[in-house]
Amino acid sequence: MAYENIIAEKKGGVGLITLNRPQALNALCAALIDELAHALDDFEADDDIGAIVVTGSEKAFAAGADIKEMKDRTYMDVYGQDFITKGWGRLATTRKPTIAAVSGFALGGGCELAMMCDMIIASESAKFGQPEITIGTIPGSGGTQRLTRFVGKSLSMYMNLTGEFIDADTALRSGLVAKVLPNAEMLDEALRIGAKIAGMSRPITMMCKEAVNRAYETSLAEGVLFERRVFHSTFSTEDQKEGMNAFAEKRKPSWKHR
Ligand code: CAA
């Protein structure tokens, strides 16, 4: 499929998706979301790909849902189509690990898209915000929910109720992002992390991701039980044998499933 709003390319074992609608600061129009979902399907099905990085431009990761596209919709339009579910959630349901590499604005749906990834790597220029309140609406794709779980109630309320942005440092301190780097180094670092993950055993990384995500969906006791059961099941894989034998034999593991 030829894309008009994104660029999808392989960087070794990493699938790199670049949001590419510079004239609108990567505002997430329906066509872009469709293309993103399509590229994610392709990378998920591609055995060569072990991790996926989603990035934007230096000025904007994404400035949110496309306001001009949605502004005249009626309640029945958005309710009837369950607007913002179709396509948008695809990033949150990938089984392979995902990294958002964020420079510039990550606002509204852009911040929500970044939060659907497994981790966010940011550059010093990154700005995160949920400014929907300033245009007479509220977040529609996790901005009141994921953000609150990641940064806590007070900072989430501040961002959601004022629409003010936070900088990369604040995002780092609050746990929204994993790392902050100079602009010129950020994407390389995200790709390095992606390549490192892609170099691990594929089923074990997927199981690990499932276990971490469980922490957001269940009680601590249930989550720890789920983790233990998945831990047990790793012992049925060839890669657990290979990984532990390689350690004992002082050599690098050669994973069966990559
Ligand atoms: N939708 C549509 N177009 C957008 C856009 C958006 N979210 N964000 C920026 N653009 C367009 C602008 O309209 C402008 O287009 P024109 O040149 O045709 O006028 C172009 O991108 C450049 O933007 P600006 O001139 O505004 O650039 P700036 O540097 O002065 O400001 C900005 C940057 C602060 C990000 C500002 O563009 C802005 O506030 N954007 C909207 C942010 C926002 O409210 N996002 C939330 C959207 S709602 C949502 O996402 C709902 C949800 O939960 C899913």
PDB file of C-alpha atoms and ligand atoms in Angstrom:
ATOM      1  CA  MET A   1       0.000   0.000   0.000  1.00  0.00           C
ATOM      2  CA  ALA A   2       1.307   3.460  -0.917  1.00  0.00           C
ATOM      3  CA  TYR A   3       1.010   5.839   2.008  1.00  0.00           C
ATOM      4  CA  GLU A   4       0.322   9.575   1.814  1.00  0.00           C
ATOM      5  CA  ASN A   5       0.402  10.523   5.488  1.00  0.00           C
ATOM      6  CA  ILE A   6       3.038   8.242   6.962  1.00  0.00           C
ATOM      7  CA  ILE A   7       6.333   6.650   5.955  1.00  0.00           C
ATOM      8  CA  ALA A   8       6.830   2.997   6.899  1.00  0.00           C
ATOM      9  CA  GLU A   9      10.288   1.484   6.583  1.00  0.00           C
ATOM     10  CA  LYS A  10      12.360  -1.328   8.010  1.00  0.00           C
ATOM     11  CA  LYS A  11      15.504  -0.526   9.963  1.00  0.00           C
ATOM     12  CA  GLY A  12      16.962  -3.964  10.509  1.00  0.00           C
ATOM     13  CA  GLY A  13      14.611  -5.743  12.911  1.00  0.00           C
ATOM     14  CA  VAL A  14      12.754  -2.517  13.743  1.00  0.00           C
ATOM     15  CA  GLY A  15       9.701  -1.221  11.906  1.00  0.00           C
ATOM     16  CA  LEU A  16       9.859   2.582  11.779  1.00  0.00           C
ATOM     17  CA  ILE A  17       6.642   4.527  11.180  1.00  0.00           C
ATOM     18  CA  THR A  18       7.055   8.274  10.635  1.00  0.00           C
ATOM     19  CA  LEU A  19       3.903  10.391  10.814  1.00  0.00           C
ATOM     20  CA  ASN A  20       4.272  12.641   7.804  1.00  0.00           C
ATOM     21  CA  ARG A  21       1.669  15.352   7.458  1.00  0.00           C
ATOM     22  CA  PRO A  22       3.877  18.390   8.073  1.00  0.00           C
ATOM     23  CA  GLN A  23       1.396  20.947   6.745  1.00  0.00           C
ATOM     24  CA  ALA A  24      -0.909  20.119   9.679  1.00  0.00           C
ATOM     25  CA  LEU A  25       1.725  19.287  12.327  1.00  0.00           C
ATOM     26  CA  ASN A  26       0.814  15.608  11.850  1.00  0.00           C
ATOM     27  CA  ALA A  27      -2.798  16.169  12.912  1.00  0.00           C
ATOM     28  CA  LEU A  28      -4.366  12.739  13.001  1.00  0.00           C
ATOM     29  CA  CYS A  29      -6.907  12.741  10.191  1.00  0.00           C
ATOM     30  CA  ALA A  30      -8.877   9.572   9.391  1.00  0.00           C
ATOM     31  CA  ALA A  31      -6.650   8.735   6.410  1.00  0.00           C
ATOM     32  CA  LEU A  32      -3.515   8.928   8.571  1.00  0.00           C
ATOM     33  CA  ILE A  33      -5.034   6.699  11.241  1.00  0.00           C
ATOM     34  CA  ASP A  34      -6.062   4.135   8.579  1.00  0.00           C
ATOM     35  CA  GLU A  35      -2.546   4.122   7.165  1.00  0.00           C
ATOM     36  CA  LEU A  36      -1.030   3.784  10.625  1.00  0.00           C
ATOM     37  CA  ALA A  37      -3.276   0.801  11.392  1.00  0.00           C
ATOM     38  CA  HIS A  38      -2.354  -0.775   8.067  1.00  0.00           C
ATOM     39  CA  ALA A  39       1.395  -0.336   8.633  1.00  0.00           C
ATOM     40  CA  LEU A  40       1.071  -1.796  12.126  1.00  0.00           C
ATOM     41  CA  ASP A  41      -0.762  -4.833  10.721  1.00  0.00           C
ATOM     42  CA  ASP A  42       2.080  -5.309   8.217  1.00  0.00           C
ATOM     43  CA  PHE A  43       4.829  -5.051  10.831  1.00  0.00           C
ATOM     44  CA  GLU A  44       2.975  -7.365  13.206  1.00  0.00           C
ATOM     45  CA  ALA A  45       2.753  -9.985  10.450  1.00  0.00           C
ATOM     46  CA  ASP A  46       6.401  -9.559   9.394  1.00  0.00           C
ATOM     47  CA  ASP A  47       8.684 -12.139  11.018  1.00  0.00           C
ATOM     48  CA  ASP A  48      11.727  -9.917  10.432  1.00  0.00           C
ATOM     49  CA  ILE A  49      10.318  -7.212  12.711  1.00  0.00           C
ATOM     50  CA  GLY A  50      10.735  -7.491  16.475  1.00  0.00           C
ATOM     51  CA  ALA A  51       9.839  -3.970  17.607  1.00  0.00           C
ATOM     52  CA  ILE A  52       8.086  -0.910  16.209  1.00  0.00           C
ATOM     53  CA  VAL A  53       9.074   2.754  16.601  1.00  0.00           C
ATOM     54  CA  VAL A  54       6.527   5.501  15.883  1.00  0.00           C
ATOM     55  CA  THR A  55       7.862   9.018  15.399  1.00  0.00           C
ATOM     56  CA  GLY A  56       6.921  12.382  13.896  1.00  0.00           C
ATOM     57  CA  SER A  57       8.902  15.451  12.854  1.00  0.00           C
ATOM     58  CA  GLU A  58      11.210  17.684  14.855  1.00  0.00           C
ATOM     59  CA  LYS A  59       8.373  20.203  15.297  1.00  0.00           C
ATOM     60  CA  ALA A  60       5.546  17.786  16.045  1.00  0.00           C
ATOM     61  CA  PHE A  61       5.010  14.173  16.961  1.00  0.00           C
ATOM     62  CA  ALA A  62       1.320  14.952  16.396  1.00  0.00           C
ATOM     63  CA  ALA A  63      -0.791  18.015  17.293  1.00  0.00           C
ATOM     64  CA  GLY A  64      -3.887  15.924  17.990  1.00  0.00           C
ATOM     65  CA  ALA A  65      -6.949  14.699  16.187  1.00  0.00           C
ATOM     66  CA  ASP A  66      -7.701  16.735  13.072  1.00  0.00           C
ATOM     67  CA  ILE A  67      -9.874  19.546  14.431  1.00  0.00           C
ATOM     68  CA  LYS A  68     -10.894  20.804  10.998  1.00  0.00           C
ATOM     69  CA  GLU A  69     -12.018  17.332   9.959  1.00  0.00           C
ATOM     70  CA  MET A  70     -14.153  16.726  13.058  1.00  0.00           C
ATOM     71  CA  LYS A  71     -15.439  20.192  13.955  1.00  0.00           C
ATOM     72  CA  ASP A  72     -18.829  19.946  12.173  1.00  0.00           C
ATOM     73  CA  ARG A  73     -19.695  16.405  13.159  1.00  0.00           C
ATOM     74  CA  THR A  74     -22.890  15.861  15.082  1.00  0.00           C
ATOM     75  CA  TYR A  75     -23.391  13.778  18.184  1.00  0.00           C
ATOM     76  CA  MET A  76     -25.000  11.062  16.066  1.00  0.00           C
ATOM     77  CA  ASP A  77     -22.012  11.112  13.681  1.00  0.00           C
ATOM     78  CA  VAL A  78     -19.479  10.529  16.434  1.00  0.00           C
ATOM     79  CA  TYR A  79     -21.633   8.268  18.600  1.00  0.00           C
ATOM     80  CA  GLY A  80     -22.902   6.312  15.628  1.00  0.00           C
ATOM     81  CA  GLN A  81     -19.381   5.608  14.350  1.00  0.00           C
ATOM     82  CA  ASP A  82     -17.984   5.299  17.886  1.00  0.00           C
ATOM     83  CA  PHE A  83     -15.563   7.957  16.664  1.00  0.00           C
ATOM     84  CA  ILE A  84     -11.999   7.545  17.774  1.00  0.00           C
ATOM     85  CA  THR A  85     -12.276   3.837  18.451  1.00  0.00           C
ATOM     86  CA  LYS A  86     -11.904   2.572  14.908  1.00  0.00           C
ATOM     87  CA  GLY A  87      -8.249   2.459  13.937  1.00  0.00           C
ATOM     88  CA  TRP A  88      -7.039   4.597  16.842  1.00  0.00           C
ATOM     89  CA  GLY A  89      -6.718   1.754  19.308  1.00  0.00           C
ATOM     90  CA  ARG A  90      -4.610  -0.352  16.921  1.00  0.00           C
ATOM     91  CA  LEU A  91      -1.376   0.875  18.474  1.00  0.00           C
ATOM     92  CA  ALA A  92      -2.561  -0.166  21.937  1.00  0.00           C
ATOM     93  CA  THR A  93      -3.274  -3.709  20.767  1.00  0.00           C
ATOM     94  CA  THR A  94       0.030  -4.518  19.047  1.00  0.00           C
ATOM     95  CA  ARG A  95       1.655  -7.609  20.489  1.00  0.00           C
ATOM     96  CA  LYS A  96       5.171  -6.627  19.460  1.00  0.00           C
ATOM     97  CA  PRO A  97       6.830  -3.952  21.623  1.00  0.00           C
ATOM     98  CA  THR A  98       6.266  -0.350  20.522  1.00  0.00           C
ATOM     99  CA  ILE A  99       8.212   2.834  21.217  1.00  0.00           C
ATOM    100  CA  ALA A 100       7.018   6.412  20.678  1.00  0.00           C
ATOM    101  CA  ALA A 101       9.941   8.658  19.709  1.00  0.00           C
ATOM    102  CA  VAL A 102       8.654  12.158  20.455  1.00  0.00           C
ATOM    103  CA  SER A 103      10.011  15.564  19.439  1.00  0.00           C
ATOM    104  CA  GLY A 104       7.998  18.773  19.538  1.00  0.00           C
ATOM    105  CA  PHE A 105       4.249  18.776  20.136  1.00  0.00           C
ATOM    106  CA  ALA A 106       2.505  15.634  21.381  1.00  0.00           C
ATOM    107  CA  LEU A 107      -0.927  17.104  22.037  1.00  0.00           C
ATOM    108  CA  GLY A 108      -4.420  15.718  22.457  1.00  0.00           C
ATOM    109  CA  GLY A 109      -4.656  12.606  20.308  1.00  0.00           C
ATOM    110  CA  GLY A 110      -0.893  12.916  19.710  1.00  0.00           C
ATOM    111  CA  CYS A 111      -0.170  12.550  23.422  1.00  0.00           C
ATOM    112  CA  GLU A 112      -2.732   9.755  23.579  1.00  0.00           C
ATOM    113  CA  LEU A 113      -1.111   7.952  20.653  1.00  0.00           C
ATOM    114  CA  ALA A 114       2.307   8.214  22.323  1.00  0.00           C
ATOM    115  CA  MET A 115       0.831   6.808  25.548  1.00  0.00           C
ATOM    116  CA  MET A 116      -0.548   3.796  23.664  1.00  0.00           C
ATOM    117  CA  CYS A 117       3.048   2.788  22.964  1.00  0.00           C
ATOM    118  CA  ASP A 118       4.948   0.658  25.460  1.00  0.00           C
ATOM    119  CA  MET A 119       7.388   3.450  26.233  1.00  0.00           C
ATOM    120  CA  ILE A 120       8.054   7.025  25.232  1.00  0.00           C
ATOM    121  CA  ILE A 121      11.526   8.299  24.374  1.00  0.00           C
ATOM    122  CA  ALA A 122      11.509  12.096  24.139  1.00  0.00           C
ATOM    123  CA  SER A 123      13.814  14.783  22.873  1.00  0.00           C
ATOM    124  CA  GLU A 124      14.488  17.956  24.833  1.00  0.00           C
ATOM    125  CA  SER A 125      12.005  19.839  22.611  1.00  0.00           C
ATOM    126  CA  ALA A 126       9.066  17.537  23.423  1.00  0.00           C
ATOM    127  CA  LYS A 127       5.889  19.110  24.796  1.00  0.00           C
ATOM    128  CA  PHE A 128       3.020  16.982  26.039  1.00  0.00           C
ATOM    129  CA  GLY A 129      -0.509  18.236  26.573  1.00  0.00           C
ATOM    130  CA  GLN A 130      -4.224  17.494  26.545  1.00  0.00           C
ATOM    131  CA  PRO A 131      -5.573  20.827  25.274  1.00  0.00           C
ATOM    132  CA  GLU A 132      -9.018  19.518  24.290  1.00  0.00           C
ATOM    133  CA  ILE A 133     -10.610  21.626  27.059  1.00  0.00           C
ATOM    134  CA  THR A 134      -9.527  24.773  25.171  1.00  0.00           C
ATOM    135  CA  ILE A 135     -11.557  23.733  22.120  1.00  0.00           C
ATOM    136  CA  GLY A 136     -14.671  22.770  24.045  1.00  0.00           C
ATOM    137  CA  THR A 137     -14.247  19.041  24.387  1.00  0.00           C
ATOM    138  CA  ILE A 138     -12.348  16.441  26.396  1.00  0.00           C
ATOM    139  CA  PRO A 139      -9.838  13.742  25.371  1.00  0.00           C
ATOM    140  CA  GLY A 140     -11.403  10.871  23.476  1.00  0.00           C
ATOM    141  CA  SER A 141      -8.645   8.312  23.319  1.00  0.00           C
ATOM    142  CA  GLY A 142      -7.240   7.824  26.784  1.00  0.00           C
ATOM    143  CA  GLY A 143      -6.060  11.292  27.833  1.00  0.00           C
ATOM    144  CA  THR A 144      -8.062  11.278  31.057  1.00  0.00           C
ATOM    145  CA  GLN A 145      -7.325   7.605  31.734  1.00  0.00           C
ATOM    146  CA  ARG A 146      -3.833   6.543  30.623  1.00  0.00           C
ATOM    147  CA  LEU A 147      -2.324   9.926  31.531  1.00  0.00           C
ATOM    148  CA  THR A 148      -3.774   9.715  35.050  1.00  0.00           C
ATOM    149  CA  ARG A 149      -2.348   6.237  35.539  1.00  0.00           C
ATOM    150  CA  PHE A 150       1.062   7.336  34.276  1.00  0.00           C
ATOM    151  CA  VAL A 151       1.527  10.705  36.003  1.00  0.00           C
ATOM    152  CA  GLY A 152      -1.013  10.641  38.852  1.00  0.00           C
ATOM    153  CA  LYS A 153      -4.160  12.634  39.505  1.00  0.00           C
ATOM    154  CA  SER A 154      -2.793  16.086  40.249  1.00  0.00           C
ATOM    155  CA  LEU A 155      -0.622  16.510  37.145  1.00  0.00           C
ATOM    156  CA  SER A 156      -3.264  14.858  34.967  1.00  0.00           C
ATOM    157  CA  MET A 157      -5.973  17.182  36.303  1.00  0.00           C
ATOM    158  CA  TYR A 158      -3.682  20.190  35.745  1.00  0.00           C
ATOM    159  CA  MET A 159      -3.009  19.157  32.147  1.00  0.00           C
ATOM    160  CA  ASN A 160      -6.587  18.158  31.346  1.00  0.00           C
ATOM    161  CA  LEU A 161      -8.304  21.092  33.062  1.00  0.00           C
ATOM    162  CA  THR A 162      -5.967  23.890  31.927  1.00  0.00           C
ATOM    163  CA  GLY A 163      -4.794  22.483  28.609  1.00  0.00           C
ATOM    164  CA  GLU A 164      -1.274  23.692  29.470  1.00  0.00           C
ATOM    165  CA  PHE A 165       1.663  21.704  28.156  1.00  0.00           C
ATOM    166  CA  ILE A 166       4.448  20.054  30.141  1.00  0.00           C
ATOM    167  CA  ASP A 167       8.041  19.977  28.945  1.00  0.00           C
ATOM    168  CA  ALA A 168      10.300  16.957  28.531  1.00  0.00           C
ATOM    169  CA  ASP A 169      11.878  17.356  31.967  1.00  0.00           C
ATOM    170  CA  THR A 170       8.506  17.352  33.725  1.00  0.00           C
ATOM    171  CA  ALA A 171       7.428  14.379  31.616  1.00  0.00           C
ATOM    172  CA  LEU A 172      10.564  12.530  32.707  1.00  0.00           C
ATOM    173  CA  ARG A 173      10.121  13.370  36.387  1.00  0.00           C
ATOM    174  CA  SER A 174       6.464  12.321  36.328  1.00  0.00           C
ATOM    175  CA  GLY A 175       7.166   8.967  34.692  1.00  0.00           C
ATOM    176  CA  LEU A 176       5.424   9.750  31.407  1.00  0.00           C
ATOM    177  CA  VAL A 177       8.622   9.201  29.426  1.00  0.00           C
ATOM    178  CA  ALA A 178      11.466   6.755  29.922  1.00  0.00           C
ATOM    179  CA  LYS A 179      14.348   8.912  28.648  1.00  0.00           C
ATOM    180  CA  VAL A 180      15.074  12.417  27.360  1.00  0.00           C
ATOM    181  CA  LEU A 181      17.826  13.062  24.826  1.00  0.00           C
ATOM    182  CA  PRO A 182      19.138  15.958  22.749  1.00  0.00           C
ATOM    183  CA  ASN A 183      17.021  16.387  19.602  1.00  0.00           C
ATOM    184  CA  ALA A 184      19.718  15.094  17.257  1.00  0.00           C
ATOM    185  CA  GLU A 185      20.180  11.857  19.222  1.00  0.00           C
ATOM    186  CA  MET A 186      16.624  10.974  20.147  1.00  0.00           C
ATOM    187  CA  LEU A 187      15.510   8.898  17.155  1.00  0.00           C
ATOM    188  CA  ASP A 188      18.789   6.964  17.021  1.00  0.00           C
ATOM    189  CA  GLU A 189      18.369   6.088  20.683  1.00  0.00           C
ATOM    190  CA  ALA A 190      14.761   4.942  20.126  1.00  0.00           C
ATOM    191  CA  LEU A 191      15.943   2.790  17.208  1.00  0.00           C
ATOM    192  CA  ARG A 192      18.812   1.409  19.316  1.00  0.00           C
ATOM    193  CA  ILE A 193      16.360   0.409  22.047  1.00  0.00           C
ATOM    194  CA  GLY A 194      14.035  -1.082  19.422  1.00  0.00           C
ATOM    195  CA  ALA A 195      16.912  -3.084  17.899  1.00  0.00           C
ATOM    196  CA  LYS A 196      17.953  -4.335  21.314  1.00  0.00           C
ATOM    197  CA  ILE A 197      14.420  -5.562  22.032  1.00  0.00           C
ATOM    198  CA  ALA A 198      14.172  -7.054  18.528  1.00  0.00           C
ATOM    199  CA  GLY A 199      17.376  -8.978  19.304  1.00  0.00           C
ATOM    200  CA  MET A 200      15.746 -10.816  22.235  1.00  0.00           C
ATOM    201  CA  SER A 201      13.622 -13.943  21.982  1.00  0.00           C
ATOM    202  CA  ARG A 202      10.414 -12.883  20.197  1.00  0.00           C
ATOM    203  CA  PRO A 203       7.913 -14.908  22.273  1.00  0.00           C
ATOM    204  CA  ILE A 204       9.594 -13.921  25.532  1.00  0.00           C
ATOM    205  CA  THR A 205       9.431 -10.180  24.728  1.00  0.00           C
ATOM    206  CA  MET A 206       5.757 -10.569  23.841  1.00  0.00           C
ATOM    207  CA  MET A 207       5.056 -12.425  27.084  1.00  0.00           C
ATOM    208  CA  CYS A 208       6.961  -9.792  29.055  1.00  0.00           C
ATOM    209  CA  LYS A 209       4.940  -7.000  27.420  1.00  0.00           C
ATOM    210  CA  GLU A 210       1.700  -8.819  28.222  1.00  0.00           C
ATOM    211  CA  ALA A 211       2.729  -9.190  31.850  1.00  0.00           C
ATOM    212  CA  VAL A 212       3.664  -5.501  32.282  1.00  0.00           C
ATOM    213  CA  ASN A 213       0.425  -4.386  30.619  1.00  0.00           C
ATOM    214  CA  ARG A 214      -1.508  -6.566  33.035  1.00  0.00           C
ATOM    215  CA  ALA A 215      -0.447  -4.189  35.790  1.00  0.00           C
ATOM    216  CA  TYR A 216      -2.835  -1.601  34.328  1.00  0.00           C
ATOM    217  CA  GLU A 217      -5.772  -3.944  34.018  1.00  0.00           C
ATOM    218  CA  THR A 218      -6.008  -5.846  37.264  1.00  0.00           C
ATOM    219  CA  SER A 219      -5.366  -6.008  41.017  1.00  0.00           C
ATOM    220  CA  LEU A 220      -1.830  -6.534  42.341  1.00  0.00           C
ATOM    221  CA  ALA A 221      -2.573 -10.083  43.548  1.00  0.00           C
ATOM    222  CA  GLU A 222      -4.115 -11.070  40.194  1.00  0.00           C
ATOM    223  CA  GLY A 223      -1.304  -9.366  38.290  1.00  0.00           C
ATOM    224  CA  VAL A 224       1.407 -11.122  40.273  1.00  0.00           C
ATOM    225  CA  LEU A 225      -0.379 -14.447  39.738  1.00  0.00           C
ATOM    226  CA  PHE A 226      -0.581 -13.756  35.991  1.00  0.00           C
ATOM    227  CA  GLU A 227       3.130 -12.877  35.962  1.00  0.00           C
ATOM    228  CA  ARG A 228       4.050 -16.078  37.801  1.00  0.00           C
ATOM    229  CA  ARG A 229       2.029 -18.224  35.397  1.00  0.00           C
ATOM    230  CA  VAL A 230       3.681 -16.546  32.397  1.00  0.00           C
ATOM    231  CA  PHE A 231       7.080 -16.952  34.091  1.00  0.00           C
ATOM    232  CA  HIS A 232       6.321 -20.672  34.471  1.00  0.00           C
ATOM    233  CA  SER A 233       5.313 -20.935  30.832  1.00  0.00           C
ATOM    234  CA  THR A 234       8.652 -19.475  29.657  1.00  0.00           C
ATOM    235  CA  PHE A 235      10.138 -22.759  30.918  1.00  0.00           C
ATOM    236  CA  SER A 236       8.304 -24.545  28.112  1.00  0.00           C
ATOM    237  CA  THR A 237      10.224 -22.569  25.479  1.00  0.00           C
ATOM    238  CA  GLU A 238      13.496 -23.454  23.802  1.00  0.00           C
ATOM    239  CA  ASP A 239      14.657 -19.887  24.348  1.00  0.00           C
ATOM    240  CA  GLN A 240      14.495 -20.160  28.144  1.00  0.00           C
ATOM    241  CA  LYS A 241      16.774 -23.236  27.912  1.00  0.00           C
ATOM    242  CA  GLU A 242      19.059 -21.453  25.470  1.00  0.00           C
ATOM    243  CA  GLY A 243      19.238 -18.242  27.518  1.00  0.00           C
ATOM    244  CA  MET A 244      20.061 -19.959  30.794  1.00  0.00           C
ATOM    245  CA  ASN A 245      22.478 -22.458  29.234  1.00  0.00           C
ATOM    246  CA  ALA A 246      24.266 -19.639  27.419  1.00  0.00           C
ATOM    247  CA  PHE A 247      24.708 -17.835  30.751  1.00  0.00           C
ATOM    248  CA  ALA A 248      26.097 -20.969  32.412  1.00  0.00           C
ATOM    249  CA  GLU A 249      28.423 -21.605  29.457  1.00  0.00           C
ATOM    250  CA  LYS A 250      29.577 -17.964  29.357  1.00  0.00           C
ATOM    251  CA  ARG A 251      28.458 -17.351  25.759  1.00  0.00           C
ATOM    252  CA  LYS A 252      25.878 -15.219  23.980  1.00  0.00           C
ATOM    253  CA  PRO A 253      22.471 -16.834  23.534  1.00  0.00           C
ATOM    254  CA  SER A 254      21.416 -17.786  20.043  1.00  0.00           C
ATOM    255  CA  TRP A 255      17.651 -17.443  20.136  1.00  0.00           C
ATOM    256  CA  LYS A 256      15.547 -19.993  18.324  1.00  0.00           C
ATOM    257  CA  HIS A 257      12.593 -17.644  17.951  1.00  0.00           C
ATOM    258  CA  ARG A 258      13.515 -14.251  16.526  1.00  0.00           C
TER     259      ARG A 258
HETATM  260  N1  CAA B   1      -6.006  19.705  13.665  1.00  0.00           N
HETATM  261  C1  CAA B   1      -6.001  20.286  12.445  1.00  0.00           C
HETATM  262  N2  CAA B   1      -5.037  21.142  12.039  1.00  0.00           N
HETATM  263  C2  CAA B   1      -4.056  21.436  12.919  1.00  0.00           C
HETATM  264  C3  CAA B   1      -4.005  20.878  14.205  1.00  0.00           C
HETATM  265  C4  CAA B   1      -5.043  19.968  14.571  1.00  0.00           C
HETATM  266  N3  CAA B   1      -5.047  19.339  15.757  1.00  0.00           N
HETATM  267  N4  CAA B   1      -2.923  21.365  14.845  1.00  0.00           N
HETATM  268  C5  CAA B   1      -2.311  22.198  13.980  1.00  0.00           C
HETATM  269  N5  CAA B   1      -2.998  22.245  12.813  1.00  0.00           N
HETATM  270  C6  CAA B   1      -2.669  23.027  11.615  1.00  0.00           C
HETATM  271  C7  CAA B   1      -2.993  24.491  11.810  1.00  0.00           C
HETATM  272  O1  CAA B   1      -4.366  24.747  11.595  1.00  0.00           O
HETATM  273  C8  CAA B   1      -2.095  25.123  10.790  1.00  0.00           C
HETATM  274  O2  CAA B   1      -2.684  24.971   9.519  1.00  0.00           O
HETATM  275  P1  CAA B   1      -2.735  26.229   8.485  1.00  0.00           P
HETATM  276  O3  CAA B   1      -1.293  26.516   8.181  1.00  0.00           O
HETATM  277  O4  CAA B   1      -3.490  25.673   7.326  1.00  0.00           O
HETATM  278  O5  CAA B   1      -3.392  27.340   9.197  1.00  0.00           O
HETATM  279  C9  CAA B   1      -0.852  24.227  10.806  1.00  0.00           C
HETATM  280  O6  CAA B   1      -1.265  22.993  11.400  1.00  0.00           O
HETATM  281  C10 CAA B   1       0.263  24.796  11.666  1.00  0.00           C
HETATM  282  O7  CAA B   1      -0.272  25.063  12.949  1.00  0.00           O
HETATM  283  P2  CAA B   1      -0.120  26.503  13.687  1.00  0.00           P
HETATM  284  O8  CAA B   1      -0.032  27.605  12.669  1.00  0.00           O
HETATM  285  O9  CAA B   1      -1.214  26.594  14.685  1.00  0.00           O
HETATM  286  O10 CAA B   1       1.302  26.297  14.384  1.00  0.00           O
HETATM  287  P3  CAA B   1       1.827  26.993  15.712  1.00  0.00           P
HETATM  288  O11 CAA B   1       3.278  26.623  15.809  1.00  0.00           O
HETATM  289  O12 CAA B   1       1.455  28.425  15.748  1.00  0.00           O
HETATM  290  O13 CAA B   1       1.024  26.271  16.913  1.00  0.00           O
HETATM  291  C11 CAA B   1       0.125  24.367  18.096  1.00  0.00           C
HETATM  292  C12 CAA B   1       1.230  24.917  17.180  1.00  0.00           C
HETATM  293  C13 CAA B   1       0.253  24.985  19.503  1.00  0.00           C
HETATM  294  C14 CAA B   1       0.329  22.881  18.185  1.00  0.00           C
HETATM  295  C15 CAA B   1      -1.280  24.719  17.511  1.00  0.00           C
HETATM  296  O14 CAA B   1      -1.298  24.302  16.156  1.00  0.00           O
HETATM  297  C16 CAA B   1      -2.416  24.029  18.215  1.00  0.00           C
HETATM  298  O15 CAA B   1      -2.828  24.478  19.267  1.00  0.00           O
HETATM  299  N6  CAA B   1      -2.961  22.955  17.627  1.00  0.00           N
HETATM  300  C17 CAA B   1      -4.127  22.266  18.152  1.00  0.00           C
HETATM  301  C18 CAA B   1      -3.764  21.428  19.370  1.00  0.00           C
HETATM  302  C19 CAA B   1      -5.016  20.743  19.929  1.00  0.00           C
HETATM  303  O16 CAA B   1      -5.943  21.384  20.368  1.00  0.00           O
HETATM  304  N7  CAA B   1      -5.025  19.406  19.898  1.00  0.00           N
HETATM  305  C20 CAA B   1      -6.122  18.615  20.387  1.00  0.00           C
HETATM  306  C21 CAA B   1      -7.015  18.204  19.239  1.00  0.00           C
HETATM  307  S1  CAA B   1      -8.509  17.405  19.788  1.00  0.00           S
HETATM  308  C22 CAA B   1      -8.067  15.795  20.074  1.00  0.00           C
HETATM  309  O17 CAA B   1      -6.944  15.401  19.881  1.00  0.00           O
HETATM  310  C23 CAA B   1      -9.175  14.901  20.593  1.00  0.00           C
HETATM  311  C24 CAA B   1      -8.717  13.585  21.089  1.00  0.00           C
HETATM  312  O18 CAA B   1      -8.599  13.362  22.248  1.00  0.00           O
HETATM  313  C25 CAA B   1      -8.411  12.485  20.157  1.00  0.00           C
END
